[in-house]
PDB file of C-alpha atoms in Angstrom:
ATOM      1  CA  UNK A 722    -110.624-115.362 141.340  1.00 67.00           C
ATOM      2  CA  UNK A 723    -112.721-112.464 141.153  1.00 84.00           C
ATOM      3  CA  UNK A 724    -110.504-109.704 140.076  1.00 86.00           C
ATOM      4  CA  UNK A 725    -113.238-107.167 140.889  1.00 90.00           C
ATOM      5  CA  UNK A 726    -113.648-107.588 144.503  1.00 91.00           C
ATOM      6  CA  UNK A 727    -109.824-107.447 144.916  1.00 91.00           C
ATOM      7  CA  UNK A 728    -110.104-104.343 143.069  1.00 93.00           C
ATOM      8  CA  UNK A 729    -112.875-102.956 145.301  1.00 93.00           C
ATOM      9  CA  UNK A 730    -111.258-104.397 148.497  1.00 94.00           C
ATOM     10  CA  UNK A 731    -108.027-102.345 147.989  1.00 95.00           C
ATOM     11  CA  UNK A 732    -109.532 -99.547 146.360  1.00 96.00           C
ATOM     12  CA  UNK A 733    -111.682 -99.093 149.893  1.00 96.00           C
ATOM     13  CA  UNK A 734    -107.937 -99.589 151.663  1.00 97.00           C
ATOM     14  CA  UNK A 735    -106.736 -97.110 150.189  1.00 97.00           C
ATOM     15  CA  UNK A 736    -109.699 -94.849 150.337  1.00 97.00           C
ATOM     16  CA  UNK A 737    -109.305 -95.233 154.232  1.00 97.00           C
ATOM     17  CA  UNK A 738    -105.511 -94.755 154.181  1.00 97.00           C
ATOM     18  CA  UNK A 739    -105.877 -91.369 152.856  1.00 97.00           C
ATOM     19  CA  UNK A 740    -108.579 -89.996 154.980  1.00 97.00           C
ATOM     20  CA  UNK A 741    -106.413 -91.753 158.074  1.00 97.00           C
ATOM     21  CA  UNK A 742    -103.202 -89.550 156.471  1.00 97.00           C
ATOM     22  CA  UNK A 743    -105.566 -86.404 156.012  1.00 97.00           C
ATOM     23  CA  UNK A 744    -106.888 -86.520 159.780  1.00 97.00           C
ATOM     24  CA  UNK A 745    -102.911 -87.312 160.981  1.00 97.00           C
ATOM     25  CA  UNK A 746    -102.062 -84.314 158.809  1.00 97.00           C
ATOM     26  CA  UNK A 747    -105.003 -81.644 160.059  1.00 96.00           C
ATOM     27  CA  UNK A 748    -104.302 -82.762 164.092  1.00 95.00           C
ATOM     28  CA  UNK A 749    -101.050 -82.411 163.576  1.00 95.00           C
ATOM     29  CA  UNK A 750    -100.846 -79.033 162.266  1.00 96.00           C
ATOM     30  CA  UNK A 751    -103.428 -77.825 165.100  1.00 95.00           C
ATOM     31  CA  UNK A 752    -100.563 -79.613 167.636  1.00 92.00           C
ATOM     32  CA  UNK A 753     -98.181 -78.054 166.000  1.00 94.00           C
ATOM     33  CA  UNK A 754     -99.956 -74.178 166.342  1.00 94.00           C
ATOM     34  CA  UNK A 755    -100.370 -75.156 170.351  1.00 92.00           C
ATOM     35  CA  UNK A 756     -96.723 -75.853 170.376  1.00 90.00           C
ATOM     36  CA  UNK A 757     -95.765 -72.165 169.180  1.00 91.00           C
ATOM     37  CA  UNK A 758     -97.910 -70.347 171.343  1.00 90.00           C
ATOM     38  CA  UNK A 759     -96.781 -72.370 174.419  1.00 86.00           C
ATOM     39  CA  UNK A 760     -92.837 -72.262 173.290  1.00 86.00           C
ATOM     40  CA  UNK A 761     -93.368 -68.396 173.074  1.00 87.00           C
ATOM     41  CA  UNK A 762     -95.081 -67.959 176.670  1.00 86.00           C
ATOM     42  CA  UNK A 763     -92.096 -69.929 177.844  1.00 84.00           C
ATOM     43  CA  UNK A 764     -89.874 -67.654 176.668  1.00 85.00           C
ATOM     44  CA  UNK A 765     -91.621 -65.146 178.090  1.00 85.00           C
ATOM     45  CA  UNK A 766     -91.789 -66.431 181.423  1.00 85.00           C
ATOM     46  CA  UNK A 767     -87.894 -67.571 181.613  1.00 89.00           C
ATOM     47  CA  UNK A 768     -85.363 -66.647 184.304  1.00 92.00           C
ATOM     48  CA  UNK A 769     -81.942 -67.526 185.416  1.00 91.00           C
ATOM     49  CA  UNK A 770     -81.966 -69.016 188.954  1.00 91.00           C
ATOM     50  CA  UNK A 771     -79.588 -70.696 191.054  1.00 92.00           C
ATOM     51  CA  UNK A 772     -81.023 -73.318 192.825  1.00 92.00           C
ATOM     52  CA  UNK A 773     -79.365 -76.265 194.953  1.00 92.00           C
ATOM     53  CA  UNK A 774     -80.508 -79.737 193.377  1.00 92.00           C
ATOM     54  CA  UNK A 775     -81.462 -82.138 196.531  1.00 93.00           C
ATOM     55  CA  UNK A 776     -82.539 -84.835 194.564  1.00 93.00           C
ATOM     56  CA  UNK A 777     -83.879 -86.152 191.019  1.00 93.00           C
ATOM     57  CA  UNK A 778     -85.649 -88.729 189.689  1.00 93.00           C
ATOM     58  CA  UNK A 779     -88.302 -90.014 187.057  1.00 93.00           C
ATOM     59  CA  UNK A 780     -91.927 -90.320 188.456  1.00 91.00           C
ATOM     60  CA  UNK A 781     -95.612 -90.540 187.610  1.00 90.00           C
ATOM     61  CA  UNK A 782     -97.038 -87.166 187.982  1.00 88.00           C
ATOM     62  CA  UNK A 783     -99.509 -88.089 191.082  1.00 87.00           C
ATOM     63  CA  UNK A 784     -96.130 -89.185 192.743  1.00 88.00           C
ATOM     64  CA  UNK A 785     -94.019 -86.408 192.185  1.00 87.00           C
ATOM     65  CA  UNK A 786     -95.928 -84.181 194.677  1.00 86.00           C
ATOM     66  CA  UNK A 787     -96.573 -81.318 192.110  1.00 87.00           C
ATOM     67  CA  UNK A 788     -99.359 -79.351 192.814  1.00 86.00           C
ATOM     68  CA  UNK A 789    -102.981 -80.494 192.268  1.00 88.00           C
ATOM     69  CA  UNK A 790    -103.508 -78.207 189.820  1.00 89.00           C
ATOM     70  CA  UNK A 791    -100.890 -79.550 187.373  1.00 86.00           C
ATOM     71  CA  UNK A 792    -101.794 -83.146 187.800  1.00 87.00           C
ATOM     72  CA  UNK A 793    -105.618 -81.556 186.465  1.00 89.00           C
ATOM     73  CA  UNK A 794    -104.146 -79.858 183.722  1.00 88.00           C
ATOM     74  CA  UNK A 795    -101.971 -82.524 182.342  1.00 87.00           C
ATOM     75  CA  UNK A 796    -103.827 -84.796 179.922  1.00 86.00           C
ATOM     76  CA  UNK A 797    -105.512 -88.010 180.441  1.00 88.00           C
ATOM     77  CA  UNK A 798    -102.914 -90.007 178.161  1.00 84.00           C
ATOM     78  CA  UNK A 799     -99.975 -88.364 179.972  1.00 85.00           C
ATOM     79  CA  UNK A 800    -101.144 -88.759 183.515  1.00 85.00           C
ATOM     80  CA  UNK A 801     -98.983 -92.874 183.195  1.00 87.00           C
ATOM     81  CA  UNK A 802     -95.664 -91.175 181.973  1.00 89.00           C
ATOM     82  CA  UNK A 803     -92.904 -90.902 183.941  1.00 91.00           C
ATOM     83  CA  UNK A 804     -91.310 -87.472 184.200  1.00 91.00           C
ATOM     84  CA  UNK A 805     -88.041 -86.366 185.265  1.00 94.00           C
ATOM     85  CA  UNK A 806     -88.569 -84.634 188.490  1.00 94.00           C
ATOM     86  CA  UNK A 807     -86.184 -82.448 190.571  1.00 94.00           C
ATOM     87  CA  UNK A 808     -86.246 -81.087 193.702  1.00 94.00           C
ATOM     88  CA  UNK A 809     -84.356 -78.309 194.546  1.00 94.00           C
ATOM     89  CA  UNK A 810     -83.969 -75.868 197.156  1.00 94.00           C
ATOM     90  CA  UNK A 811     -84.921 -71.830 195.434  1.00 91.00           C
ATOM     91  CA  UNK A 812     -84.090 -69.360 197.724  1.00 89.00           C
ATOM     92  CA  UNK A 813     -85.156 -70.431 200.925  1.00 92.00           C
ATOM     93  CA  UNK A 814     -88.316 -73.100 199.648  1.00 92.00           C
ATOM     94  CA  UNK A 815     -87.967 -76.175 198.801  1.00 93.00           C
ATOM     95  CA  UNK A 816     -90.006 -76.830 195.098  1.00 92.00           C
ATOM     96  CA  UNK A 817     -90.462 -79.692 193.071  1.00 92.00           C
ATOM     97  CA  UNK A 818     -89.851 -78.585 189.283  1.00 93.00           C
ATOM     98  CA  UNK A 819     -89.966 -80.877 185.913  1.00 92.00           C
ATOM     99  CA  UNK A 820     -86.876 -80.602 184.396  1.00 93.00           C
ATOM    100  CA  UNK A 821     -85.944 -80.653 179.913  1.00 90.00           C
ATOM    101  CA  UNK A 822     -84.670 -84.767 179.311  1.00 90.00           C
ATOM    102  CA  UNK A 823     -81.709 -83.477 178.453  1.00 89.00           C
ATOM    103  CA  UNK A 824     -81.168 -81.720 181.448  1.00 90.00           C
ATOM    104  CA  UNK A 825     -82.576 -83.847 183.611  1.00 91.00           C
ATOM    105  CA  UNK A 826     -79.334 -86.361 182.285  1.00 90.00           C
ATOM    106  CA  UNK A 827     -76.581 -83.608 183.118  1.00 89.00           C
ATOM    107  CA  UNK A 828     -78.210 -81.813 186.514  1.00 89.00           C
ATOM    108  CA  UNK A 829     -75.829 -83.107 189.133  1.00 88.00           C
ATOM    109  CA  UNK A 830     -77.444 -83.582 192.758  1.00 88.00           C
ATOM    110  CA  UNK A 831     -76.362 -82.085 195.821  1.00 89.00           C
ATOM    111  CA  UNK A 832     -74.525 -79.137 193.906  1.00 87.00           C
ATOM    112  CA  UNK A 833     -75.693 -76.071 193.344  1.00 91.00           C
ATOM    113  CA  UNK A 834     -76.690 -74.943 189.401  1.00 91.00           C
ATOM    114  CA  UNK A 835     -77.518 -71.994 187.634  1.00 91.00           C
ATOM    115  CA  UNK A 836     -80.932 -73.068 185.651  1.00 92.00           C
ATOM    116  CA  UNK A 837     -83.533 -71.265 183.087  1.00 92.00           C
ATOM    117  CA  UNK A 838     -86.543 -71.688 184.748  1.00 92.00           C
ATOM    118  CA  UNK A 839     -90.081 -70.894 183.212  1.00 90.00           C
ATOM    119  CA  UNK A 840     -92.526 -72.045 185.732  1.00 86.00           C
ATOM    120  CA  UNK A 841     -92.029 -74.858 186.807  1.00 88.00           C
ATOM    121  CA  UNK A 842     -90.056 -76.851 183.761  1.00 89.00           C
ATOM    122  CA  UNK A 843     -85.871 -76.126 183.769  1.00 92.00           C
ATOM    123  CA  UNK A 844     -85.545 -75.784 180.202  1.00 90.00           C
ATOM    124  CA  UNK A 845     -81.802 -74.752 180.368  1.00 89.00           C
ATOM    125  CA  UNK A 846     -78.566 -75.509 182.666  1.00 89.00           C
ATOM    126  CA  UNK A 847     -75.949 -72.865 182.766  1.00 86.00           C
ATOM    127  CA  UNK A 848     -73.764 -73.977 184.826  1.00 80.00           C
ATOM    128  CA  UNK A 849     -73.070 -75.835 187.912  1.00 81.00           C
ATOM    129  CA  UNK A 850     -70.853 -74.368 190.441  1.00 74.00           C
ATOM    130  CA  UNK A 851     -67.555 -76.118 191.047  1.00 65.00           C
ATOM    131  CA  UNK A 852     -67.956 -78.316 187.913  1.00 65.00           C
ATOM    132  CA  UNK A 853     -67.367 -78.658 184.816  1.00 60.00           C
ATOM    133  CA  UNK A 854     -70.961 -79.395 182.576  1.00 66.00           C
ATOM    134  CA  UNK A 855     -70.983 -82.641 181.161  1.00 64.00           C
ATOM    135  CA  UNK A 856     -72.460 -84.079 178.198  1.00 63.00           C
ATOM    136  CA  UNK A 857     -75.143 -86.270 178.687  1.00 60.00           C
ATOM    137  CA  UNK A 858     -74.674 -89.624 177.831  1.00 62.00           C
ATOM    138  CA  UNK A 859     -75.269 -91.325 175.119  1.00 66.00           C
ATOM    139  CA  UNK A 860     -77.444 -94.206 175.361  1.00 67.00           C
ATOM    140  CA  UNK A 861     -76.918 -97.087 173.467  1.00 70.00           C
ATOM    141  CA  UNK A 862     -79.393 -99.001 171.101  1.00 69.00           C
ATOM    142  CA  UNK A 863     -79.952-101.635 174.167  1.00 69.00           C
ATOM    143  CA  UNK A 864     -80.258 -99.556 176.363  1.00 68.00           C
ATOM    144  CA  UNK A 865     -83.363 -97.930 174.608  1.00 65.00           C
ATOM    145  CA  UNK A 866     -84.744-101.089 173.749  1.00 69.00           C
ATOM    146  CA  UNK A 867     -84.451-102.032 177.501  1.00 65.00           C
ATOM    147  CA  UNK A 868     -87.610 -99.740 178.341  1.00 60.00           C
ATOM    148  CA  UNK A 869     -88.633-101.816 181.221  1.00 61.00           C
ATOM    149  CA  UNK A 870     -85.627-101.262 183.140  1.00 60.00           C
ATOM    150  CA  UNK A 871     -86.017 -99.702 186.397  1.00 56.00           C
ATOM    151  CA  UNK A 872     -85.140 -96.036 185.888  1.00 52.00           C
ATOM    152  CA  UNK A 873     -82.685 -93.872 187.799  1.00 48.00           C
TER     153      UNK A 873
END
């Protein structure tokens, strides 16, 4: 064997392992910077509402009848994810909002809730009127595994 060429071989794998690390490390830090400075206009923009839930479910972000404009602004890569959507009667309009996961879990439909809305994203539930707030549940190993099952 030519203990050389192994040598060289790994020395070039590692070589491309740390500038693979190094780019994962820079992108992530400039992600990280976007996340701040959109987390802080959020909580600028937040306000208690109490809206009536009609109905919620998870759907691709062409589906969800969201206005144009979002589906434009949302990212190639995240234009196939499903998101949890809610519809909910504000005041007298009916709007379609995106709702936190882990609210999106606990939101009970056709009740009305007291919600943090900052645009169109419920970030918070308060409380729902005439029950109690539940805890979301917990979802098993299986059932994460299970990703292909048909959603909710």
């Amino acid at each position: 064997m030519n203990w050389n060429l192994i040598l060289n071989v790994l020395l070039w794998i590692l070589l491309i392992a740390a500038i693979i690390l190094g780019l994962l490390y820079y992108f992530g830090r400039k992600l990280e910077k976007k996340q701040a400075a959109s987390q802080s206009m959020m909580e600028a923009a937040k306000q208690t509402v109490s809206i009536l839930v009609i109905d919620k479910k998870k759907l691709k972000i062409k589906e969800s009848g969201l206005p144009k404009m979002v589906y434009e602004q949302t990212p190639k890569y995240m234009r196939w994810a499903k998101l949890p959507i809610v519809k909910a009667k504000v005041g007298p309009k009916i709007v379609t909002l995106i709702a936190d996961e882990k609210v999106f879990q606990v939101l009970p439909v056709k009740s009305e809730a007291k919600v943090v809305i900052s645009g169109l994203y419920i970030t918070e539930l308060k409380s729902v009127r005439g029950k109690s707030i539940q805890a979301a549940p917990k979802k098993s190993l299986k059932d994460k595994l299970m990703f292909w099952k048909k959603d909710k």
